[in-house]
Amino acid sequence: MTIKRSTLSVEITKKVQIDYLISFPDGYADQTREWGLIVFLHGMDMRGDNVTQLLNYGLLEAANEGNLSLPFVVAVPQCPSESYWNMERDAVTALIEELSANHRVDGRRIFLIGYSLGGYGVWDLAIHNPKMFAAIVPLSSGGQVSKAEKLKDISIWAFHGAKDDIVPLEQMTDMVSAIEKHQGNVRLTIYPDLGHDIMRETLSNQELYTWLLEQTK
């Protein structure tokens, strides 16, 4: 038997597809202005093939119900059933690139917000594309502590409920501590009386969007 070392080097084209909702801010008709882009990643229960169910969920629900000022283009993709956001990483990245190319998006102000499964997706996508985002906002989740250094140049505001019995608070605090060790720009808000579902409390807070407006690459 003869054993030889060899190398395979080929280019592979991958087709990606993802459904999404998009919202434009008041004043978008002004052709001279560019806008920040927020991409919102939903939780596990919203996976599927009916993107319209996201109209009354998360960020879009908060925008419709509250008196929020949201001077951003907002994109809300839907993760397919039986998939996870890390498996849709290429699709979400391609979506951001397409929106940036075809709409008046300021490439220096691209933001990610995600809850639960979507929070894990936020950490994952930012770790793999750290130069793409000016800021990220993960809710009720944790990330890869060993790769925290990749996030040191991204502004981060994380949120978690102290009584979360689905994702332990330690997953979030461990990630935040790891980023702090690399002198990253990270802040953490812990709700002492809330559990896993902190979306309404967080996404209806105008202070979050005011903070996002201050972030740029």
Tab-separated table of C-alpha atoms in Angstrom:
chain	number	residue	atom	x	y	z
A	1	MET	CA	0.000	0.000	0.000
A	2	THR	CA	1.310	3.420	-0.965
A	3	ILE	CA	0.198	6.500	0.978
A	4	LYS	CA	0.787	9.950	-0.463
A	5	ARG	CA	-0.026	13.406	0.822
A	6	SER	CA	-2.224	15.537	-1.442
A	7	THR	CA	-4.246	18.758	-1.341
A	8	LEU	CA	-7.684	19.623	-2.683
A	9	SER	CA	-8.134	23.241	-3.764
A	10	VAL	CA	-11.432	24.145	-5.451
A	11	GLU	CA	-13.806	27.095	-5.417
A	12	ILE	CA	-17.347	26.264	-4.304
A	13	THR	CA	-20.335	28.512	-4.951
A	14	LYS	CA	-22.955	28.334	-2.221
A	15	LYS	CA	-26.543	29.425	-2.772
A	16	VAL	CA	-28.217	31.003	0.242
A	17	GLN	CA	-31.818	32.052	0.744
A	18	ILE	CA	-33.570	33.716	3.655
A	19	ASP	CA	-36.934	35.450	4.070
A	20	TYR	CA	-37.000	38.800	5.827
A	21	LEU	CA	-39.067	41.852	6.632
A	22	ILE	CA	-37.680	45.327	6.079
A	23	SER	CA	-38.776	48.640	7.542
A	24	PHE	CA	-37.698	52.113	6.450
A	25	PRO	CA	-37.620	55.126	8.769
A	26	ASP	CA	-39.646	58.295	8.443
A	27	GLY	CA	-37.645	60.608	6.245
A	28	TYR	CA	-36.125	57.845	4.136
A	29	ALA	CA	-37.341	59.663	1.032
A	30	ASP	CA	-34.539	62.167	1.597
A	31	GLN	CA	-32.147	61.059	-1.130
A	32	THR	CA	-29.173	62.848	0.447
A	33	ARG	CA	-29.105	60.886	3.702
A	34	GLU	CA	-27.730	57.487	4.712
A	35	TRP	CA	-29.143	55.501	7.605
A	36	GLY	CA	-27.900	53.028	10.151
A	37	LEU	CA	-29.054	49.430	9.666
A	38	ILE	CA	-30.383	47.263	12.493
A	39	VAL	CA	-30.675	43.529	11.866
A	40	PHE	CA	-32.832	41.768	14.471
A	41	LEU	CA	-32.461	38.010	15.052
A	42	HIS	CA	-35.449	36.314	16.667
A	43	GLY	CA	-35.687	33.487	19.191
A	44	MET	CA	-36.259	29.774	18.636
A	45	ASP	CA	-40.078	29.823	18.648
A	46	MET	CA	-40.197	32.075	15.583
A	47	ARG	CA	-38.320	29.739	13.243
A	48	GLY	CA	-40.289	28.637	10.190
A	49	ASP	CA	-41.448	29.662	6.736
A	50	ASN	CA	-44.003	32.362	7.589
A	51	VAL	CA	-42.035	35.572	7.948
A	52	THR	CA	-45.192	37.627	8.557
A	53	GLN	CA	-45.408	36.224	12.087
A	54	LEU	CA	-42.477	38.496	12.904
A	55	LEU	CA	-44.593	41.597	12.265
A	56	ASN	CA	-45.853	41.473	15.858
A	57	TYR	CA	-42.734	40.210	17.561
A	58	GLY	CA	-39.586	41.666	19.057
A	59	LEU	CA	-38.224	44.846	17.551
A	60	LEU	CA	-41.080	45.426	15.098
A	61	GLU	CA	-43.642	44.900	17.853
A	62	ALA	CA	-41.858	47.404	20.082
A	63	ALA	CA	-41.721	49.898	17.219
A	64	ASN	CA	-45.430	49.470	16.434
A	65	GLU	CA	-46.649	49.644	20.032
A	66	GLY	CA	-44.352	52.263	21.512
A	67	ASN	CA	-43.489	55.867	20.898
A	68	LEU	CA	-39.983	54.992	19.820
A	69	SER	CA	-37.785	57.048	17.564
A	70	LEU	CA	-36.148	54.531	15.234
A	71	PRO	CA	-34.138	56.414	12.604
A	72	PHE	CA	-32.779	53.186	11.139
A	73	VAL	CA	-33.439	50.790	8.319
A	74	VAL	CA	-34.589	47.630	10.145
A	75	ALA	CA	-34.274	44.118	8.698
A	76	VAL	CA	-35.796	41.074	10.395
A	77	PRO	CA	-34.811	37.756	8.766
A	78	GLN	CA	-36.465	34.452	9.653
A	79	CYS	CA	-34.431	31.401	10.572
A	80	PRO	CA	-35.810	28.282	8.834
A	81	SER	CA	-37.332	25.468	10.857
A	82	GLU	CA	-34.805	22.993	12.276
A	83	SER	CA	-31.978	25.463	11.629
A	84	TYR	CA	-29.976	27.772	13.897
A	85	TRP	CA	-28.513	31.212	13.323
A	86	ASN	CA	-24.940	29.935	13.159
A	87	MET	CA	-26.067	27.673	10.296
A	88	GLU	CA	-27.566	30.746	8.569
A	89	ARG	CA	-24.442	32.861	9.062
A	90	ASP	CA	-23.687	33.120	5.338
A	91	ALA	CA	-27.288	34.005	4.521
A	92	VAL	CA	-27.471	36.802	7.091
A	93	THR	CA	-24.092	38.152	5.994
A	94	ALA	CA	-25.236	38.129	2.359
A	95	LEU	CA	-28.464	39.882	3.381
A	96	ILE	CA	-26.532	42.672	5.095
A	97	GLU	CA	-24.276	43.078	2.069
A	98	GLU	CA	-27.272	43.219	-0.273
A	99	LEU	CA	-29.137	45.760	1.853
A	100	SER	CA	-26.015	47.893	2.097
A	101	ALA	CA	-25.562	47.828	-1.667
A	102	ASN	CA	-29.174	48.476	-2.654
A	103	HIS	CA	-30.435	50.867	0.026
A	104	ARG	CA	-29.093	54.058	1.585
A	105	VAL	CA	-27.314	52.279	4.422
A	106	ASP	CA	-24.323	53.819	6.175
A	107	GLY	CA	-21.742	51.038	6.183
A	108	ARG	CA	-20.135	52.503	9.303
A	109	ARG	CA	-23.345	52.003	11.284
A	110	ILE	CA	-24.502	48.409	10.989
A	111	PHE	CA	-25.958	46.933	14.185
A	112	LEU	CA	-27.116	43.513	15.379
A	113	ILE	CA	-29.770	42.864	18.018
A	114	GLY	CA	-30.830	39.338	18.971
A	115	TYR	CA	-32.863	37.565	21.646
A	116	SER	CA	-32.205	34.070	23.051
A	117	LEU	CA	-31.407	31.911	19.985
A	118	GLY	CA	-30.957	35.207	18.182
A	119	GLY	CA	-28.644	36.439	20.927
A	120	TYR	CA	-26.389	33.454	20.360
A	121	GLY	CA	-26.575	34.308	16.666
A	122	VAL	CA	-25.488	37.872	17.385
A	123	TRP	CA	-22.387	36.707	19.259
A	124	ASP	CA	-21.581	34.171	16.538
A	125	LEU	CA	-22.041	36.508	13.589
A	126	ALA	CA	-19.993	39.281	15.197
A	127	ILE	CA	-17.167	36.876	16.050
A	128	HIS	CA	-17.006	35.725	12.430
A	129	ASN	CA	-17.475	39.230	10.942
A	130	PRO	CA	-16.002	41.612	13.521
A	131	LYS	CA	-15.279	44.364	10.991
A	132	MET	CA	-18.865	44.479	9.745
A	133	PHE	CA	-20.572	45.804	12.877
A	134	ALA	CA	-20.362	49.057	14.815
A	135	ALA	CA	-22.331	47.632	17.752
A	136	ILE	CA	-24.173	44.514	18.877
A	137	VAL	CA	-26.944	43.963	21.427
A	138	PRO	CA	-27.301	40.352	22.623
A	139	LEU	CA	-30.203	39.455	24.926
A	140	SER	CA	-30.614	36.343	27.122
A	141	SER	CA	-27.677	34.445	25.641
A	142	GLY	CA	-24.007	33.570	25.809
A	143	GLY	CA	-21.115	33.384	23.386
A	144	GLN	CA	-17.809	31.668	22.708
A	145	VAL	CA	-15.599	32.865	25.541
A	146	SER	CA	-12.467	31.559	23.827
A	147	LYS	CA	-13.071	33.936	20.897
A	148	ALA	CA	-13.943	37.031	22.917
A	149	GLU	CA	-10.851	38.889	21.729
A	150	LYS	CA	-12.387	39.185	18.245
A	151	LEU	CA	-15.063	41.464	19.719
A	152	LYS	CA	-12.784	43.969	21.415
A	153	ASP	CA	-13.336	46.656	18.754
A	154	ILE	CA	-17.150	46.392	18.655
A	155	SER	CA	-19.378	48.368	21.023
A	156	ILE	CA	-21.554	45.940	22.995
A	157	TRP	CA	-24.565	46.413	25.247
A	158	ALA	CA	-25.772	43.079	26.625
A	159	PHE	CA	-28.950	42.337	28.589
A	160	HIS	CA	-29.962	39.408	30.780
A	161	GLY	CA	-32.524	38.515	33.431
A	162	ALA	CA	-31.120	37.478	36.811
A	163	LYS	CA	-33.890	34.873	37.172
A	164	ASP	CA	-33.374	33.335	33.713
A	165	ASP	CA	-33.943	29.579	34.101
A	166	ILE	CA	-33.342	28.813	30.411
A	167	VAL	CA	-29.979	30.487	29.788
A	168	PRO	CA	-28.058	30.857	33.071
A	169	LEU	CA	-26.855	34.367	33.809
A	170	GLU	CA	-23.307	33.002	34.077
A	171	GLN	CA	-23.226	32.403	30.321
A	172	MET	CA	-23.622	36.126	29.788
A	173	THR	CA	-21.370	37.303	32.600
A	174	ASP	CA	-18.592	34.926	31.519
A	175	MET	CA	-18.713	36.351	28.005
A	176	VAL	CA	-18.752	39.938	29.221
A	177	SER	CA	-15.823	39.280	31.560
A	178	ALA	CA	-13.824	37.697	28.749
A	179	ILE	CA	-14.354	40.762	26.556
A	180	GLU	CA	-13.389	43.073	29.412
A	181	LYS	CA	-10.103	41.187	29.774
A	182	HIS	CA	-9.310	42.241	26.210
A	183	GLN	CA	-10.215	45.879	26.978
A	184	GLY	CA	-13.378	45.675	24.925
A	185	ASN	CA	-16.157	48.281	25.010
A	186	VAL	CA	-18.899	46.270	26.709
A	187	ARG	CA	-21.677	47.047	29.154
A	188	LEU	CA	-24.162	44.692	30.790
A	189	THR	CA	-27.650	45.384	32.110
A	190	ILE	CA	-29.062	42.740	34.456
A	191	TYR	CA	-32.748	42.834	35.343
A	192	PRO	CA	-32.900	41.587	38.941
A	193	ASP	CA	-36.583	40.567	38.828
A	194	LEU	CA	-36.886	39.209	35.277
A	195	GLY	CA	-36.333	35.771	33.786
A	196	HIS	CA	-35.613	34.744	30.211
A	197	ASP	CA	-38.129	36.930	28.379
A	198	ILE	CA	-36.667	40.428	28.537
A	199	MET	CA	-37.544	41.551	25.009
A	200	ARG	CA	-40.307	44.009	25.833
A	201	GLU	CA	-38.377	45.594	28.689
A	202	THR	CA	-35.279	46.011	26.530
A	203	LEU	CA	-36.591	46.813	23.078
A	204	SER	CA	-39.116	49.405	24.251
A	205	ASN	CA	-36.361	51.465	25.896
A	206	GLN	CA	-35.541	54.534	23.819
A	207	GLU	CA	-32.160	54.792	25.555
A	208	LEU	CA	-30.980	51.729	23.614
A	209	TYR	CA	-31.568	53.376	20.231
A	210	THR	CA	-30.094	56.673	21.388
A	211	TRP	CA	-26.972	54.717	22.334
A	212	LEU	CA	-26.904	52.988	18.940
A	213	LEU	CA	-27.016	56.353	17.187
A	214	GLU	CA	-23.788	57.260	19.007
A	215	GLN	CA	-21.930	54.174	17.751
A	216	THR	CA	-19.931	54.101	14.544
A	217	LYS	CA	-16.979	52.212	13.116
